[in-house]
Coordinates of C-alpha atoms in Angstrom, one line a residue:
M1 CA 163.1 146.3 122.9
C2 CA 158.9 146.6 124.1
L3 CA 158.9 143.8 126.3
H4 CA 161.3 145.7 128.6
R5 CA 159.0 148.7 128.0
L6 CA 155.6 147.1 129.1
R7 CA 157.4 145.6 131.5
Q8 CA 159.7 149.3 133.1
N9 CA 155.2 150.6 132.9
G10 CA 154.5 148.0 135.5
I11 CA 152.3 145.9 132.7
A12 CA 153.7 142.1 133.5
V13 CA 154.0 140.2 130.5
K14 CA 153.2 136.2 130.2
F15 CA 152.9 133.7 127.6
I16 CA 151.4 130.9 126.4
T17 CA 151.0 128.4 123.4
N18 CA 149.7 126.2 121.8
A19 CA 152.3 124.1 120.2
T20 CA 152.6 120.8 121.4
K21 CA 155.7 119.5 119.1
E22 CA 158.2 120.4 122.4
S23 CA 158.2 121.1 125.7
K24 CA 158.0 123.7 128.0
G25 CA 161.5 123.5 128.9
G26 CA 162.7 122.7 124.9
L27 CA 160.1 126.3 124.2
H28 CA 161.3 128.4 127.0
R29 CA 164.9 127.0 126.1
K30 CA 164.7 128.4 122.3
L31 CA 163.0 131.4 123.2
A32 CA 165.9 132.0 125.2
R33 CA 168.9 131.0 121.9
L34 CA 166.2 134.0 119.8
G35 CA 166.9 136.1 122.3
F36 CA 164.4 136.9 124.4
D37 CA 164.6 138.1 128.3
I38 CA 161.5 134.7 129.5
N39 CA 161.4 133.6 132.8
S40 CA 160.2 129.6 132.6
D41 CA 157.3 130.2 135.1
E42 CA 156.7 133.4 133.1
I43 CA 154.7 131.1 129.9
F44 CA 151.2 128.8 130.2
T45 CA 151.1 126.0 127.7
S46 CA 148.2 123.9 126.0
L47 CA 150.8 120.5 127.7
T48 CA 150.7 121.4 131.0
A49 CA 146.8 122.0 130.6
A50 CA 146.7 118.5 129.1
R51 CA 149.0 117.3 131.6
R52 CA 146.7 118.7 134.8
L53 CA 143.4 117.5 133.5
V54 CA 145.8 113.8 133.4
E55 CA 146.7 113.9 136.5
A56 CA 143.6 115.0 138.0
E57 CA 141.5 112.6 136.7
K58 CA 144.1 109.6 137.2
L59 CA 144.1 109.2 133.4
R60 CA 146.7 106.7 131.9
P61 CA 147.8 108.3 127.8
F62 CA 148.1 107.0 125.1
C63 CA 149.9 109.9 123.3
L64 CA 150.0 110.6 119.9
L65 CA 153.0 113.5 120.8
Q66 CA 156.4 113.9 119.5
D67 CA 159.5 112.8 121.8
E68 CA 160.4 116.6 122.5
A69 CA 156.9 116.8 124.4
M70 CA 157.1 113.8 126.5
E71 CA 159.4 115.8 128.6
D72 CA 155.9 117.6 130.4
F73 CA 154.7 114.0 130.3
A74 CA 157.3 112.3 132.6
G75 CA 156.3 110.9 135.0
L76 CA 153.1 109.3 134.0
E77 CA 152.1 106.3 134.2
V78 CA 151.4 105.5 130.9
S79 CA 150.7 101.3 131.8
N80 CA 146.9 99.9 129.5
P81 CA 145.4 103.8 128.7
N82 CA 142.3 104.9 129.6
A83 CA 143.2 108.3 126.7
V84 CA 144.2 108.8 124.1
V85 CA 146.0 112.1 123.4
V86 CA 146.5 114.2 120.5
G87 CA 148.9 117.0 119.8
L88 CA 150.9 118.5 116.8
A89 CA 152.9 115.2 116.1
P90 CA 154.4 114.7 112.2
D91 CA 156.1 112.2 113.7
C92 CA 152.5 109.8 115.0
L93 CA 149.8 110.9 113.3
N94 CA 149.8 108.4 110.4
Y95 CA 147.8 105.6 110.0
E96 CA 149.3 103.0 112.0
C97 CA 149.6 104.9 115.2
L98 CA 145.6 106.7 114.2
N99 CA 144.3 102.8 114.2
Q100 CA 146.1 102.3 117.1
A101 CA 144.3 105.1 118.7
F102 CA 141.1 104.1 117.6
R103 CA 140.4 100.7 118.5
L104 CA 141.9 101.8 122.4
L105 CA 139.1 103.9 122.1
L106 CA 136.5 101.8 120.3
H107 CA 137.0 98.2 122.1
N108 CA 137.1 100.5 125.8
D109 CA 133.7 102.4 126.9
D110 CA 135.7 104.3 130.0
C111 CA 138.9 105.6 127.1
K112 CA 139.0 109.0 126.9
L113 CA 139.5 111.2 123.9
I114 CA 142.0 114.5 124.5
A115 CA 142.9 117.2 121.9
I116 CA 145.7 119.0 123.2
N117 CA 144.4 121.5 120.8
K118 CA 142.2 121.8 117.6
A119 CA 143.8 123.5 114.5
R120 CA 142.9 123.2 111.9
Y121 CA 146.5 124.8 110.5
Y122 CA 150.3 126.4 111.6
K123 CA 152.3 128.3 109.5
R124 CA 155.8 126.4 109.0
A125 CA 158.7 128.0 107.2
D126 CA 157.6 127.1 103.7
G127 CA 154.1 128.0 104.6
F128 CA 150.8 126.7 106.5
S129 CA 150.1 123.0 106.7
M130 CA 147.7 121.2 108.7
G131 CA 147.2 120.8 112.4
P132 CA 145.5 118.5 115.1
G133 CA 142.8 119.0 114.5
P134 CA 141.9 117.1 111.9
F135 CA 143.0 114.1 112.9
V136 CA 141.5 115.1 116.0
Q137 CA 138.0 115.2 113.8
A138 CA 140.2 111.6 112.2
L139 CA 138.9 109.2 115.5
E140 CA 136.1 111.3 117.1
Y141 CA 134.0 110.6 113.4
A142 CA 135.5 106.9 113.8
S143 CA 135.3 105.9 117.3
G144 CA 131.5 108.3 117.7
K145 CA 133.0 109.2 120.9
E146 CA 134.0 114.0 122.1
A147 CA 137.2 114.5 122.4
R148 CA 137.2 116.7 125.1
V149 CA 139.7 120.1 123.7
V150 CA 142.2 122.0 126.9
G151 CA 143.9 124.6 124.6
K152 CA 142.8 127.9 122.5
P153 CA 140.4 128.6 122.1
Q154 CA 138.7 127.0 125.6
I155 CA 137.3 129.2 128.3
G156 CA 138.5 126.5 130.3
F157 CA 141.7 127.6 129.1
F158 CA 142.2 130.8 129.6
N159 CA 140.8 130.8 132.6
S160 CA 143.6 128.5 133.6
V161 CA 146.2 131.1 132.5
L162 CA 145.1 133.7 134.7
E163 CA 144.4 132.1 137.5
E164 CA 147.8 130.8 136.9
F165 CA 149.4 134.0 136.7
H166 CA 146.8 135.8 139.1
C167 CA 145.5 137.9 136.3
L168 CA 142.1 139.8 136.2
P169 CA 140.0 139.3 133.0
E170 CA 139.7 143.2 133.2
E171 CA 142.5 143.9 133.8
T172 CA 144.1 141.6 130.6
V173 CA 144.8 141.7 127.4
M174 CA 145.5 139.4 125.0
I175 CA 148.2 139.8 121.6
G176 CA 148.2 137.6 119.0
D177 CA 147.5 136.8 115.6
D178 CA 144.7 134.1 115.6
V179 CA 141.5 135.4 115.4
T180 CA 140.3 132.7 116.1
L181 CA 142.1 131.2 119.0
D182 CA 144.0 134.2 120.0
I183 CA 141.3 137.1 120.2
L184 CA 137.7 136.2 120.1
G185 CA 139.3 132.6 122.9
A186 CA 140.1 135.5 125.0
H187 CA 137.2 137.4 124.9
N188 CA 135.2 134.3 125.4
A189 CA 136.8 134.5 128.5
N190 CA 135.6 138.4 128.7
I191 CA 140.1 139.3 128.2
G192 CA 140.6 142.7 125.6
G193 CA 142.2 141.1 122.5
I194 CA 144.6 142.9 120.2
L195 CA 145.5 140.9 117.0
V196 CA 148.8 141.6 115.2
K197 CA 148.3 141.9 111.3
T198 CA 151.2 139.8 111.7
G199 CA 152.4 135.7 111.1
K200 CA 149.6 133.0 111.1
Y201 CA 147.0 136.8 110.1
R202 CA 145.0 136.2 107.3
A203 CA 143.1 140.0 105.0
G204 CA 139.7 140.0 106.2
D205 CA 140.3 137.6 110.1
E206 CA 139.0 141.7 111.6
T207 CA 136.3 141.7 111.1
Q208 CA 134.9 138.5 113.0
L209 CA 136.1 141.0 115.5
E210 CA 133.0 143.4 114.3
G211 CA 131.0 144.9 117.1
Q212 CA 133.2 142.5 120.2
E213 CA 133.5 145.2 122.7
R214 CA 137.5 145.2 123.6
C215 CA 138.7 143.9 120.5
L216 CA 141.0 145.7 118.4
C217 CA 143.4 144.9 115.4
M218 CA 146.7 146.5 114.6
S219 CA 149.4 146.2 112.4
D220 CA 152.4 145.1 114.8
F221 CA 153.1 143.8 118.4
A222 CA 155.6 147.1 118.7
T223 CA 152.0 149.4 117.3
A224 CA 149.7 147.5 120.3
V225 CA 152.3 148.3 122.2
D226 CA 152.0 151.5 121.6
T227 CA 149.1 151.9 122.7
I228 CA 149.4 149.9 125.7
I229 CA 151.3 151.9 127.1
T230 CA 149.7 155.7 126.4
A231 CA 145.9 154.1 127.4
T232 CA 147.8 153.1 130.8
S233 CA 149.7 156.2 131.1
G234 CA 146.8 157.8 131.1
M235 CA 146.2 159.9 128.2
T236 CA 143.7 159.8 125.2
T237 CA 144.4 157.7 122.3
T238 CA 142.5 157.2 118.8
L239 CA 142.6 154.4 117.2
E240 CA 142.8 153.1 114.2
T241 CA 141.2 149.9 112.9
T242 CA 139.2 148.6 109.4
T243 CA 135.7 149.1 111.3
Q244 CA 136.2 152.2 113.3
T245 CA 137.7 154.8 115.2
I246 CA 137.7 154.2 118.8
T247 CA 138.5 156.8 121.6
Q248 CA 140.0 154.9 124.4
T249 CA 140.5 156.8 127.9
R250 CA 142.6 155.6 130.5
T251 CA 142.1 151.3 131.1
L252 CA 143.1 149.5 134.0
T253 CA 145.6 146.6 131.7
Q254 CA 147.6 145.5 134.2
N255 CA 148.7 142.5 132.5
I256 CA 149.7 140.9 128.8
I257 CA 148.7 137.8 127.8
L258 CA 151.0 136.8 124.5
S259 CA 150.8 134.4 121.9
T260 CA 155.0 132.7 121.1
H261 CA 153.4 132.4 117.7
T262 CA 153.4 136.5 117.6
C263 CA 156.9 136.2 119.0
Y264 CA 158.3 133.9 116.6
S265 CA 156.5 136.2 113.9
T266 CA 158.1 139.2 114.7
L267 CA 162.1 138.4 114.8
H268 CA 162.0 140.1 111.7
A269 CA 161.8 143.4 113.5
P270 CA 163.7 143.3 116.6
S271 CA 161.8 146.1 118.5
I272 CA 160.1 142.7 120.9
L273 CA 162.4 142.9 122.4

């Protein structure tokens, strides 16, 4: 009901993700199977950002990506690679594949290292697991080249999201469960943020938001939606956070950017739909 309530109140909802194990189409199909009423054109992924960079700079990528993600790179010239693109790819991030990428970077001065994101870890059903960041840093260390990062929390990524969806930062709020990738990343692009205590949230994360304007922490997505709708309707609401009580009056919130990981982590609460 939360997504429906936001839309009923004239607030557009867009979905972003750093996930690189599957294509945008695959992600949309998964969300649809789980019951989310989402159109494909409401999703912006870090794979999309990487594809645009590759096309803009006429690169020929050697991709360390899962087969399911390669749909988003279909049609690109990949012979004689002059770029290495790294995402979360458990099937590829082994010694032989990483060494092949290392040799490309080492022996070609013009070969670029592109990290779809540098997340240190992510959460699976069986617990926290290493993200692509440690593998990207291994390639940086070995090759002496610095990776260009295209996903969250880069300002360029959030600016691309705003441009894609025709949003103004002062009218937009990011809701997510990762304080660094979601909330502080959005804050650096002048987008407001609400950290929710689900999914990747870890106790104490909210302390990183102390003193940051337009950044709050709430228990879950439904509470964040209640707050946004109440504030946007012109009513005054008091928001209790771990560090302060904030009196918030009418806001200009017209757009919500929602981390898809937050969608997954709140499936136990059907009200999100």
